[in-house]
PDB file of C-alpha atoms in Angstrom:
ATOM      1  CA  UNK A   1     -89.321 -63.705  55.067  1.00  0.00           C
ATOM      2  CA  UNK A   2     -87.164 -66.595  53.972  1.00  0.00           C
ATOM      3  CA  UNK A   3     -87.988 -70.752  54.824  1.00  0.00           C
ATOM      4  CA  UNK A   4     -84.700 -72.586  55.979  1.00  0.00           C
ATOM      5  CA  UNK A   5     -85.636 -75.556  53.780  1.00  0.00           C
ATOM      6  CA  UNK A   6     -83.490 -77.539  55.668  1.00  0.00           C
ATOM      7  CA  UNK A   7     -86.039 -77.680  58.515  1.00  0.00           C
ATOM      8  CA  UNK A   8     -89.934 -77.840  58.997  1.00  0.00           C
ATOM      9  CA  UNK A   9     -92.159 -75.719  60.154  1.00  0.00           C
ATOM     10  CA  UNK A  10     -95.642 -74.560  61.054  1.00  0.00           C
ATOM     11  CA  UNK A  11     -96.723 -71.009  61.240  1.00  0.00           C
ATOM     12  CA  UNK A  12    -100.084 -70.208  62.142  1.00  0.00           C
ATOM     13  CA  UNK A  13    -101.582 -67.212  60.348  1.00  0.00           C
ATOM     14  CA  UNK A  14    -104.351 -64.885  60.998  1.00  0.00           C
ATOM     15  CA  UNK A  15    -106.225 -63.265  58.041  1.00  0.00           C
ATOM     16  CA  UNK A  16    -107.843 -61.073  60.314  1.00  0.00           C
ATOM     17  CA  UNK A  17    -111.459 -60.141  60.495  1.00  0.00           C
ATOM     18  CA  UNK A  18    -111.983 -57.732  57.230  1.00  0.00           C
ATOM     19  CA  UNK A  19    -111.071 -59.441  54.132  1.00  0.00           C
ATOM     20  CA  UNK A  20    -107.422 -58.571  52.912  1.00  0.00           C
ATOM     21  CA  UNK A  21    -107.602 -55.188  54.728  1.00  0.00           C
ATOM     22  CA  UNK A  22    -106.385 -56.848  57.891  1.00  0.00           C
ATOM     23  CA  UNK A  23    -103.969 -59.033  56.440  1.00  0.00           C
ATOM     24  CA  UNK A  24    -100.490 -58.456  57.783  1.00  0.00           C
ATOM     25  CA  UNK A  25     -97.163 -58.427  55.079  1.00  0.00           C
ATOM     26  CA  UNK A  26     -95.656 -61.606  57.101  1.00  0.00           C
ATOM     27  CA  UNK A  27     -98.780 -63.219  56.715  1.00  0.00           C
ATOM     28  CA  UNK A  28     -99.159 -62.763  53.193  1.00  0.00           C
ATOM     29  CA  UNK A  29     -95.407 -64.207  53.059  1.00  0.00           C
ATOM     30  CA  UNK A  30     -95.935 -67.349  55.224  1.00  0.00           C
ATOM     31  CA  UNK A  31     -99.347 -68.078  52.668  1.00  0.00           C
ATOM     32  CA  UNK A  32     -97.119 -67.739  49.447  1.00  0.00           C
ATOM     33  CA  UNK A  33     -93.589 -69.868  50.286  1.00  0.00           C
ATOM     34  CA  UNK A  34     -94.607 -72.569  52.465  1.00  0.00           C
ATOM     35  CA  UNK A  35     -94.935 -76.025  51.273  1.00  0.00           C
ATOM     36  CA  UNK A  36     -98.585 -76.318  51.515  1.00  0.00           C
ATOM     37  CA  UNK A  37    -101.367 -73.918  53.456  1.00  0.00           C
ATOM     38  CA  UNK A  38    -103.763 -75.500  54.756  1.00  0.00           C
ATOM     39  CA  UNK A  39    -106.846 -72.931  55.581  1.00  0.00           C
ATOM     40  CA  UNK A  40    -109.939 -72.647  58.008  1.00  0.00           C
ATOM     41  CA  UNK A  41    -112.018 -69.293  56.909  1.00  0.00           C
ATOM     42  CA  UNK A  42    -115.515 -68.731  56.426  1.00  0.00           C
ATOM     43  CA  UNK A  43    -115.415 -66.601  53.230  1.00  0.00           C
ATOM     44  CA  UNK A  44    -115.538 -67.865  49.727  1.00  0.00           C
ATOM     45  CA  UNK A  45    -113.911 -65.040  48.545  1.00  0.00           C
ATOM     46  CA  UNK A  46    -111.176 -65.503  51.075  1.00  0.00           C
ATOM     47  CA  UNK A  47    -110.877 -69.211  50.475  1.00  0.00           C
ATOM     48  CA  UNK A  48    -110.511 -68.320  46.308  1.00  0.00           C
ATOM     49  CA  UNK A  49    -107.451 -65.735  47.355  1.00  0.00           C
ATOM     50  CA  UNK A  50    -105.278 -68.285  49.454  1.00  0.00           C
ATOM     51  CA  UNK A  51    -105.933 -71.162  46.551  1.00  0.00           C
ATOM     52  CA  UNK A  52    -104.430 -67.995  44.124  1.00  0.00           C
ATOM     53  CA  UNK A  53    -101.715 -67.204  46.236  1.00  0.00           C
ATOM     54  CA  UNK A  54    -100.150 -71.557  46.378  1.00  0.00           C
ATOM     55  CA  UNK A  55    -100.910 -74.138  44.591  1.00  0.00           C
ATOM     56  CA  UNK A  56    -100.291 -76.785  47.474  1.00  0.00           C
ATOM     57  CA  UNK A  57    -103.832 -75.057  49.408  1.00  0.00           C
ATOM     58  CA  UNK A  58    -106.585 -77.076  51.169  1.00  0.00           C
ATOM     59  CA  UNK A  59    -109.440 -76.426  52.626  1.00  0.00           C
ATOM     60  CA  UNK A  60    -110.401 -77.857  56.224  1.00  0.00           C
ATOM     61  CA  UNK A  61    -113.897 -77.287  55.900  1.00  0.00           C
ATOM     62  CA  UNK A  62    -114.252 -81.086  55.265  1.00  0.00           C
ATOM     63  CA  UNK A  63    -112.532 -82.239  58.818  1.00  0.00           C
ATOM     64  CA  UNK A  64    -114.839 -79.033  60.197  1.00  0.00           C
ATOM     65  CA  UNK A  65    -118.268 -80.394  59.671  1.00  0.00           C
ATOM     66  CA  UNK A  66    -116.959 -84.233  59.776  1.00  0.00           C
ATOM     67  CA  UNK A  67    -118.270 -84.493  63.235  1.00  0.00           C
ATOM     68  CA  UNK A  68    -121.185 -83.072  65.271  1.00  0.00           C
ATOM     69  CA  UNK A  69    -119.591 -81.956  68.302  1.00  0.00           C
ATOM     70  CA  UNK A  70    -116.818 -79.027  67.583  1.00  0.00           C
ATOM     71  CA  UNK A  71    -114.485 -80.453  70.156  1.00  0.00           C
ATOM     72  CA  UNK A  72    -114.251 -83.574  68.421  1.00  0.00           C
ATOM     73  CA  UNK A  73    -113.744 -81.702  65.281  1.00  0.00           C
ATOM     74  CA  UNK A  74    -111.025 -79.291  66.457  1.00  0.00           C
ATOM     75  CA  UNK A  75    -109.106 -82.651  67.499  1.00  0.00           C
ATOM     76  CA  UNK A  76    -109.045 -83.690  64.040  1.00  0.00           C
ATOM     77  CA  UNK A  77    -108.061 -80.368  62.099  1.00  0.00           C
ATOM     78  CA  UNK A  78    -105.219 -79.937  64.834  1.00  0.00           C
ATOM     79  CA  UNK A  79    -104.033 -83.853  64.188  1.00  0.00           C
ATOM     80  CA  UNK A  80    -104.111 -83.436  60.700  1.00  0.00           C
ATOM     81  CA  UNK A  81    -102.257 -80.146  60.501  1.00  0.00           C
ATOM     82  CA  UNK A  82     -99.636 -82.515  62.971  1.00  0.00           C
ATOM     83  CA  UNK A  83     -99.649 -85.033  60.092  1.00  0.00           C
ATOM     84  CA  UNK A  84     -98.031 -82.957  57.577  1.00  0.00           C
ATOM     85  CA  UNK A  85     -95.669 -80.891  59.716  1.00  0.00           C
ATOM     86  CA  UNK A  86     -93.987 -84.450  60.295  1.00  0.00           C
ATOM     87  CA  UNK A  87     -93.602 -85.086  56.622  1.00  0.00           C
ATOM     88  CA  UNK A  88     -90.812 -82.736  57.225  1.00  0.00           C
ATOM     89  CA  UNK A  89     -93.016 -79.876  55.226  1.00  0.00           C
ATOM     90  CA  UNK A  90     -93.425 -75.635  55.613  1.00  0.00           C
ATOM     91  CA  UNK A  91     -96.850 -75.782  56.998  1.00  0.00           C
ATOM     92  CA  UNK A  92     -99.158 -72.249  57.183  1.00  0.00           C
ATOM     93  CA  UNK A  93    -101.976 -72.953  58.911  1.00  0.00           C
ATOM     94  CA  UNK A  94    -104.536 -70.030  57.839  1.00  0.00           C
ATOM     95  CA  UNK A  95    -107.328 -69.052  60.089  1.00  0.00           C
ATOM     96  CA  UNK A  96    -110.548 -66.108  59.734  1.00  0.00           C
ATOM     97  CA  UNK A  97    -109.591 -63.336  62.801  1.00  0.00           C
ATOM     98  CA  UNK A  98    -106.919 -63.923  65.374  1.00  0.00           C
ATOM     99  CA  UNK A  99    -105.237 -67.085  65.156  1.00  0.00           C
ATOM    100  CA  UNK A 100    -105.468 -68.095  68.619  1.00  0.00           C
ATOM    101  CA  UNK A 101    -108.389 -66.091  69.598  1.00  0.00           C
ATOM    102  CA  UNK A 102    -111.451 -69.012  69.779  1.00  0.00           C
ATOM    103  CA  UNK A 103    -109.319 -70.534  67.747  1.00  0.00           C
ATOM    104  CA  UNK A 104    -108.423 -74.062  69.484  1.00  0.00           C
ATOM    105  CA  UNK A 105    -106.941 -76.134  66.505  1.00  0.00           C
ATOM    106  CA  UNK A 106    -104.333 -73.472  65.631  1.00  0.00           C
ATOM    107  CA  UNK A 107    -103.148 -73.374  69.176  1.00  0.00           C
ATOM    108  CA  UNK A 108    -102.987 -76.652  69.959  1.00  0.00           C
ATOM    109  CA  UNK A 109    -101.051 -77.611  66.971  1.00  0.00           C
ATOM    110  CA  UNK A 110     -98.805 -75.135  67.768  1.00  0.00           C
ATOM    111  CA  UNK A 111     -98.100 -76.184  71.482  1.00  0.00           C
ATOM    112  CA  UNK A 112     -98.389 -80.041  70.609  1.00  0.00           C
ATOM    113  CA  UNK A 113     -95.215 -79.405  68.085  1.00  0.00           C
ATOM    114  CA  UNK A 114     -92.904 -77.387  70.142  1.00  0.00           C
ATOM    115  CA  UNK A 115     -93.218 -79.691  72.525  1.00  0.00           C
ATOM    116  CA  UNK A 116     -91.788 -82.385  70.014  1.00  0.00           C
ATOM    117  CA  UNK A 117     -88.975 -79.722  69.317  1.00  0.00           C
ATOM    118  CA  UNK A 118     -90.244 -78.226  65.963  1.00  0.00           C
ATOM    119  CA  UNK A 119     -90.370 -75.047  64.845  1.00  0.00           C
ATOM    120  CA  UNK A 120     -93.539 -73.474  65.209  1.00  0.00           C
ATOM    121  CA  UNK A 121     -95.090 -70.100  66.407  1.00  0.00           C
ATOM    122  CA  UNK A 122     -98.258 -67.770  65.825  1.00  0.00           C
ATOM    123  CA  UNK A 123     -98.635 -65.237  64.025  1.00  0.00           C
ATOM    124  CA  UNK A 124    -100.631 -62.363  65.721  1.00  0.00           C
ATOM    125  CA  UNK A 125    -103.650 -60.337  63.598  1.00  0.00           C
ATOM    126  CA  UNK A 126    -106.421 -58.256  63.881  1.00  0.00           C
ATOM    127  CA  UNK A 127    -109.319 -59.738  65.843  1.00  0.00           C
ATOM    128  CA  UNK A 128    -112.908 -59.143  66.447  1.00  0.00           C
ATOM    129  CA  UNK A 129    -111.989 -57.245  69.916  1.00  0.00           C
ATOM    130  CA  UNK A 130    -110.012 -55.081  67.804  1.00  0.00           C
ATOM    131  CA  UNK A 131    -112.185 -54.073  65.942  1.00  0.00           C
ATOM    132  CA  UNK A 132    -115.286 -53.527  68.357  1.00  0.00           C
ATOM    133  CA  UNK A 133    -112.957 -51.529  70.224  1.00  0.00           C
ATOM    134  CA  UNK A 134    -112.287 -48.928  67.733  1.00  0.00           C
ATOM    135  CA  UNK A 135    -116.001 -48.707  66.095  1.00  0.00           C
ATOM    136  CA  UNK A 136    -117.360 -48.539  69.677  1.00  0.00           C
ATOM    137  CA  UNK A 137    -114.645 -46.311  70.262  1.00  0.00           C
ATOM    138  CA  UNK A 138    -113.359 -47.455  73.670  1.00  0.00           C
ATOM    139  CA  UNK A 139    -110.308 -47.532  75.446  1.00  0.00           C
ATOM    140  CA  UNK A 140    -109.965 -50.614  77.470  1.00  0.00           C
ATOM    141  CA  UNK A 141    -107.300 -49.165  79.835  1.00  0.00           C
ATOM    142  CA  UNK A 142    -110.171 -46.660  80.946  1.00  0.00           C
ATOM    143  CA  UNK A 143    -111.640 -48.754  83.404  1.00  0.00           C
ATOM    144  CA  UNK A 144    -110.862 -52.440  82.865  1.00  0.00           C
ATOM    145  CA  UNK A 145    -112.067 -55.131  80.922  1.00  0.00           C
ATOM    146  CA  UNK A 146    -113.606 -58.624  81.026  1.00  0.00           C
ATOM    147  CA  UNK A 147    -114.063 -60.940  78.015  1.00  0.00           C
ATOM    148  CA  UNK A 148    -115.343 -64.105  78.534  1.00  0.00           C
ATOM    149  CA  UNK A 149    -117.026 -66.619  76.156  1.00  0.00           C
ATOM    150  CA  UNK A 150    -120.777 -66.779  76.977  1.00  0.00           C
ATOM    151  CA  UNK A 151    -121.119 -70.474  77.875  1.00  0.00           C
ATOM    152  CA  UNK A 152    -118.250 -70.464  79.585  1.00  0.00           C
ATOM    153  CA  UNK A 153    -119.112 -67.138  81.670  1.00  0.00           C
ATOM    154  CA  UNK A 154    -122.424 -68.280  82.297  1.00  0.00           C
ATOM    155  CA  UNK A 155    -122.124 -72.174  83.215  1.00  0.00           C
ATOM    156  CA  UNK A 156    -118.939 -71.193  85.833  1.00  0.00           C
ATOM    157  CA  UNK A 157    -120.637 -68.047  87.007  1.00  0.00           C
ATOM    158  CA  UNK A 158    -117.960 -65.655  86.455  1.00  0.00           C
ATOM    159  CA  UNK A 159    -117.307 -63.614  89.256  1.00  0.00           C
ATOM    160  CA  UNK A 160    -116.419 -60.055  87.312  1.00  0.00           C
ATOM    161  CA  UNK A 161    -117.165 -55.918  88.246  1.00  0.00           C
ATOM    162  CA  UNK A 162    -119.592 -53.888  86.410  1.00  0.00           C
ATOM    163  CA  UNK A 163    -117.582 -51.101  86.968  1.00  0.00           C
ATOM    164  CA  UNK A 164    -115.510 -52.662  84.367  1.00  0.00           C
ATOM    165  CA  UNK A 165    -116.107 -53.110  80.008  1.00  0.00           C
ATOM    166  CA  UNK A 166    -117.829 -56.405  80.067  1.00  0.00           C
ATOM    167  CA  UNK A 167    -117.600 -58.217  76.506  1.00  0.00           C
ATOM    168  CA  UNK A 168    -119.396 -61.700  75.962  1.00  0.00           C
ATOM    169  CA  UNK A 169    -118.510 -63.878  72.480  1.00  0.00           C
ATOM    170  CA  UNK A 170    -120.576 -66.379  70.888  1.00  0.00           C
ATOM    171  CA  UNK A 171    -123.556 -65.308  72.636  1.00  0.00           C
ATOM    172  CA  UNK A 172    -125.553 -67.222  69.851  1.00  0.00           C
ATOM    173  CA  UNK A 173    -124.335 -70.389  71.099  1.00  0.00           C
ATOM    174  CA  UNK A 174    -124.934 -70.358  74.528  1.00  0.00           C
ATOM    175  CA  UNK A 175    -124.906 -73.707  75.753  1.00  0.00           C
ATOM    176  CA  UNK A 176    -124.688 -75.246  72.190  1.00  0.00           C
ATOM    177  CA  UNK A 177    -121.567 -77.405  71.768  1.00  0.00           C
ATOM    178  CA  UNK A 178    -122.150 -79.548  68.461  1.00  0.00           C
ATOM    179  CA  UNK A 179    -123.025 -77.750  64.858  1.00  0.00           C
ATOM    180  CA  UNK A 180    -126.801 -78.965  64.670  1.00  0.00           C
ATOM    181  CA  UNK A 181    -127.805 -78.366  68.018  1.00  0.00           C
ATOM    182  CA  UNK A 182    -131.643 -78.626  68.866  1.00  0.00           C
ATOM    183  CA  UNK A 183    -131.227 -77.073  71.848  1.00  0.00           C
ATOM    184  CA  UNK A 184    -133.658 -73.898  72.051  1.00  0.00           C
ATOM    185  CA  UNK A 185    -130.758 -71.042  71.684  1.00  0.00           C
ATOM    186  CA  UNK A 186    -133.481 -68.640  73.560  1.00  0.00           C
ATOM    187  CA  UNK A 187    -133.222 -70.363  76.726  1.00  0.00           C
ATOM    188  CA  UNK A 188    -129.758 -69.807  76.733  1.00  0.00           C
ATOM    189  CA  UNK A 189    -130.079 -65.890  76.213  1.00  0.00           C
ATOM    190  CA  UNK A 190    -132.692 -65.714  79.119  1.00  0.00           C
ATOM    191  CA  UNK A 191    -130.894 -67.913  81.647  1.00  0.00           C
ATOM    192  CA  UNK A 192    -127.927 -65.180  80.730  1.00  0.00           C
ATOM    193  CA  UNK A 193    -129.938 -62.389  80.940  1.00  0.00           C
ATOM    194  CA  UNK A 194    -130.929 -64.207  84.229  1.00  0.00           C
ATOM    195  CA  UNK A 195    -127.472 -63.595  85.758  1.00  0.00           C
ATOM    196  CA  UNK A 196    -126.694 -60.591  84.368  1.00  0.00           C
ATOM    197  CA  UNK A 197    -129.626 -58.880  86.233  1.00  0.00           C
ATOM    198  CA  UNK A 198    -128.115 -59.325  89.102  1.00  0.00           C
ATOM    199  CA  UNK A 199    -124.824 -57.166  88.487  1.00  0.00           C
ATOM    200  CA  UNK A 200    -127.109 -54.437  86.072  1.00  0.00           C
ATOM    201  CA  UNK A 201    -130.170 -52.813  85.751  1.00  0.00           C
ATOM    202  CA  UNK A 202    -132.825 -54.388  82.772  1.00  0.00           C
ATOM    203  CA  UNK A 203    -132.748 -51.164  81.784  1.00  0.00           C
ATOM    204  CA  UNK A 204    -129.205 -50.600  81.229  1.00  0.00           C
ATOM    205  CA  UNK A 205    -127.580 -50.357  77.674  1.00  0.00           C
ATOM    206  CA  UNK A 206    -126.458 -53.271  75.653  1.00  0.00           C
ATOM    207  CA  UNK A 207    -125.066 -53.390  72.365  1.00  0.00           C
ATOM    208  CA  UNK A 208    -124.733 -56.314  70.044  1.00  0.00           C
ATOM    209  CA  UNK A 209    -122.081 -55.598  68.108  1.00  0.00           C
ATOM    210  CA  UNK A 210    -120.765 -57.433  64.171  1.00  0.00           C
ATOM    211  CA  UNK A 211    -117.125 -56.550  62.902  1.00  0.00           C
ATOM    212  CA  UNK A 212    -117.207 -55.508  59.156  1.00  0.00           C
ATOM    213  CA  UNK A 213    -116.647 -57.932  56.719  1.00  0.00           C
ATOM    214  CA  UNK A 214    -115.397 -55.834  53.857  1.00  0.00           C
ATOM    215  CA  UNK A 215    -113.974 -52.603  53.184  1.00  0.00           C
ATOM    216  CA  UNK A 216    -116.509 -50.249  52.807  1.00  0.00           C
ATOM    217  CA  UNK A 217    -119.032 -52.018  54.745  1.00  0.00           C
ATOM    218  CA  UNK A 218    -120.013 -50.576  58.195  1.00  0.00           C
ATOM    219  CA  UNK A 219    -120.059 -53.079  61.490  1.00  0.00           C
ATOM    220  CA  UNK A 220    -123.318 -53.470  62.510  1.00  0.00           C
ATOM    221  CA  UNK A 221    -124.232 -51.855  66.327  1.00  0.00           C
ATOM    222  CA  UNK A 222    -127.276 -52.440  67.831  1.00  0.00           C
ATOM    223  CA  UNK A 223    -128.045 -50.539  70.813  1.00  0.00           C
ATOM    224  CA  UNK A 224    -130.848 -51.600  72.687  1.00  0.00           C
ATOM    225  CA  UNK A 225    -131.394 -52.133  76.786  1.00  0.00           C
ATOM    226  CA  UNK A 226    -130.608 -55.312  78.956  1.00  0.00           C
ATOM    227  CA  UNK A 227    -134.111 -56.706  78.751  1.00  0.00           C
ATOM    228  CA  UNK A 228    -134.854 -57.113  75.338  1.00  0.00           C
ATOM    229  CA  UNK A 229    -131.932 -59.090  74.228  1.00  0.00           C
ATOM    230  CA  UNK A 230    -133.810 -61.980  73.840  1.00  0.00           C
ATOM    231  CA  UNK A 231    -135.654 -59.966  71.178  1.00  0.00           C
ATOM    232  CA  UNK A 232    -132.950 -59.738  69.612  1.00  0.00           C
ATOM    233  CA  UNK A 233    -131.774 -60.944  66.140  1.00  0.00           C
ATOM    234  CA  UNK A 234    -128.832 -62.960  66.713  1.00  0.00           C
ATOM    235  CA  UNK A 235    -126.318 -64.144  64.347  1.00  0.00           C
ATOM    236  CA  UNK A 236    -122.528 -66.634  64.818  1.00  0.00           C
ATOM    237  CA  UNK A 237    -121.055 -63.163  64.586  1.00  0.00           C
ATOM    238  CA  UNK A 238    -122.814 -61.664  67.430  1.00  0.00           C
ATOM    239  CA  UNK A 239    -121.074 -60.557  70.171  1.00  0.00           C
ATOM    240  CA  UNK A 240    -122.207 -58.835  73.425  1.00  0.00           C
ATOM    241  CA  UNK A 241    -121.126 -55.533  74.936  1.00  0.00           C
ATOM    242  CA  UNK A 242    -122.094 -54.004  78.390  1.00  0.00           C
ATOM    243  CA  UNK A 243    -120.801 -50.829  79.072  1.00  0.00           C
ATOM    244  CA  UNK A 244    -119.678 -49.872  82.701  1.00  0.00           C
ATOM    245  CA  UNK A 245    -122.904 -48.728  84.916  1.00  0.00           C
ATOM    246  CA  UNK A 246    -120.831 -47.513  88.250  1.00  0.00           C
ATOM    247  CA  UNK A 247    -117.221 -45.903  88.756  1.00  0.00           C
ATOM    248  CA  UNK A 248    -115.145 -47.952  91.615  1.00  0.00           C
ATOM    249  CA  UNK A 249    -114.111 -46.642  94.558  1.00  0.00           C
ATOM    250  CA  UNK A 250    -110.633 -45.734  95.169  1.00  0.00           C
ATOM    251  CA  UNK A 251    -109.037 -47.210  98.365  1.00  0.00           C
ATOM    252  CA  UNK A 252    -107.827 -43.882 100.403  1.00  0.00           C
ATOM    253  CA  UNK A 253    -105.118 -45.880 102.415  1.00  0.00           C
ATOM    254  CA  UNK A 254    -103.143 -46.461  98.928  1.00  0.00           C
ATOM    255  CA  UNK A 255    -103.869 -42.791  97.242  1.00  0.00           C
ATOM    256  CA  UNK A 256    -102.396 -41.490 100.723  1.00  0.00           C
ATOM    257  CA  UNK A 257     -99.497 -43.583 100.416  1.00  0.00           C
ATOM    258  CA  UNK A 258     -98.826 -42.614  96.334  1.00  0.00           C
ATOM    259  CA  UNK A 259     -99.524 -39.040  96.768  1.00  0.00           C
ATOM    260  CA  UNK A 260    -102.131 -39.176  95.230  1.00  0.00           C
ATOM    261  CA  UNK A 261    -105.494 -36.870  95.781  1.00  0.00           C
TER     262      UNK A 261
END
């Protein structure tokens, strides 16, 4: 990977979800030879690395937490990222997972400067669908599948099948949208649980699943049925997974027309 000095830049970087495992070799690039990185991961040992690898590397944990409500926050890591791609500089912007996967600052940055005709692009990486994918060892293209943030699904009532994988992130947060919240996270879970009744059975398998952190380490998979999730222990790394509880039906008009029995 070489930097046409002549011109700046910002690349957004993913450092995936296990630590250095997932990193890709362009990544790795993009974090040594740019003019400064400025980072966003929630590992100490991750944050030590990427000071190692430049010199020029800053931490945004301080814009993260300057604010109490994360929208406001994401405003000012993506404006400040802005800031020093327009002091004609090589900016890698460094985030935990996929870079544009819940990810808001990274994205926006990146949209807000091609549209002011810089170069800038996104770097794709492993993310935590990835990996719940392969440890729960399904194939998406088996029967379809829905992903949906939990607030989001649950506030707008998200029409989806349960024929279908159904995946639900953040489902620690529901209906939390500053850091501190004192809203009672429970009441979120059982006014989910709430709608979800009406598509499965409260006796139907769940499982809240954790990506590994480290190599070595196994992800953590809790299987457990549809009314006890409220029971369980949930961390900011929790994410929801419903398996399919009925096959669709195939229209015959269209299996007729494809040849198809």
């Amino acid at each position: 990977m070489q930097i046409n000095s002549n011109k700046s830049s910002l690349v957004v970087v993913g450092c995936g979800i296990k630590f250095f495992a997932h990193f890709t070799t362009e990544a790795i690039a993009y974090i040594q030879q740019s003019d400064i990185v400025l980072y966003l991961v929630n590992d100490p040992v991750l944050k030590s690395w990427i000071q190692k690898q430049n010199q020029n590397a800053e931490s945004l944990d301080f814009l993260y937490g300057s604010c109490p409500f994360r929208a406001e926050a994401y405003r000012r890591i993506t404006n400040y990222v802005l800031e020093h791609l327009y002091q004609k500089k090589h900016v890698c912007f460094a985030l935990y997972g996929h870079p544009s996967v819940f990810s808001k600052p990274g994205l926006e940055a990146v949209k807000q400067a091609q549209k002011k005709g810089y170069l800038a692009k996104i770097l794709p990486a492993i993310s935590a669908e990835a990996c719940l994918f392969a440890d729960l060892l399904i194939d998406p293209g088996s029967s379809g599948c829905q992903s949906f943030e939990a607030t989001d699904f649950l506030i707008h009532q998200r029409q989806f099948d349960a024929s279908s994988h159904l995946i639900l992130w953040q489902i620690d947060a529901v209906g939390i949208i500053d850091h501190e919240s004192t809203n009672n996270k429970k009441t979120g879970i059982l006014l989910l649980v709430d709608y979800l009744k009406h598509f499965y059975q409260l006796v139907d398998e769940i499982i809240i699943y954790e990506a590994a952190q480290y190599p070595g380490f196994e992800p953590k998979i809790v299987r457990t049925q549809l009314q006890y999730l409220s029971d369980i222990q949930l961390s900011s790394l929790s994410t929801l997974y419903v398996p399919p509880v009925k096959k669709a039906p195939c229209n015959q008009t269209i299996l007729s027309v494809l040849g198809l029995k």
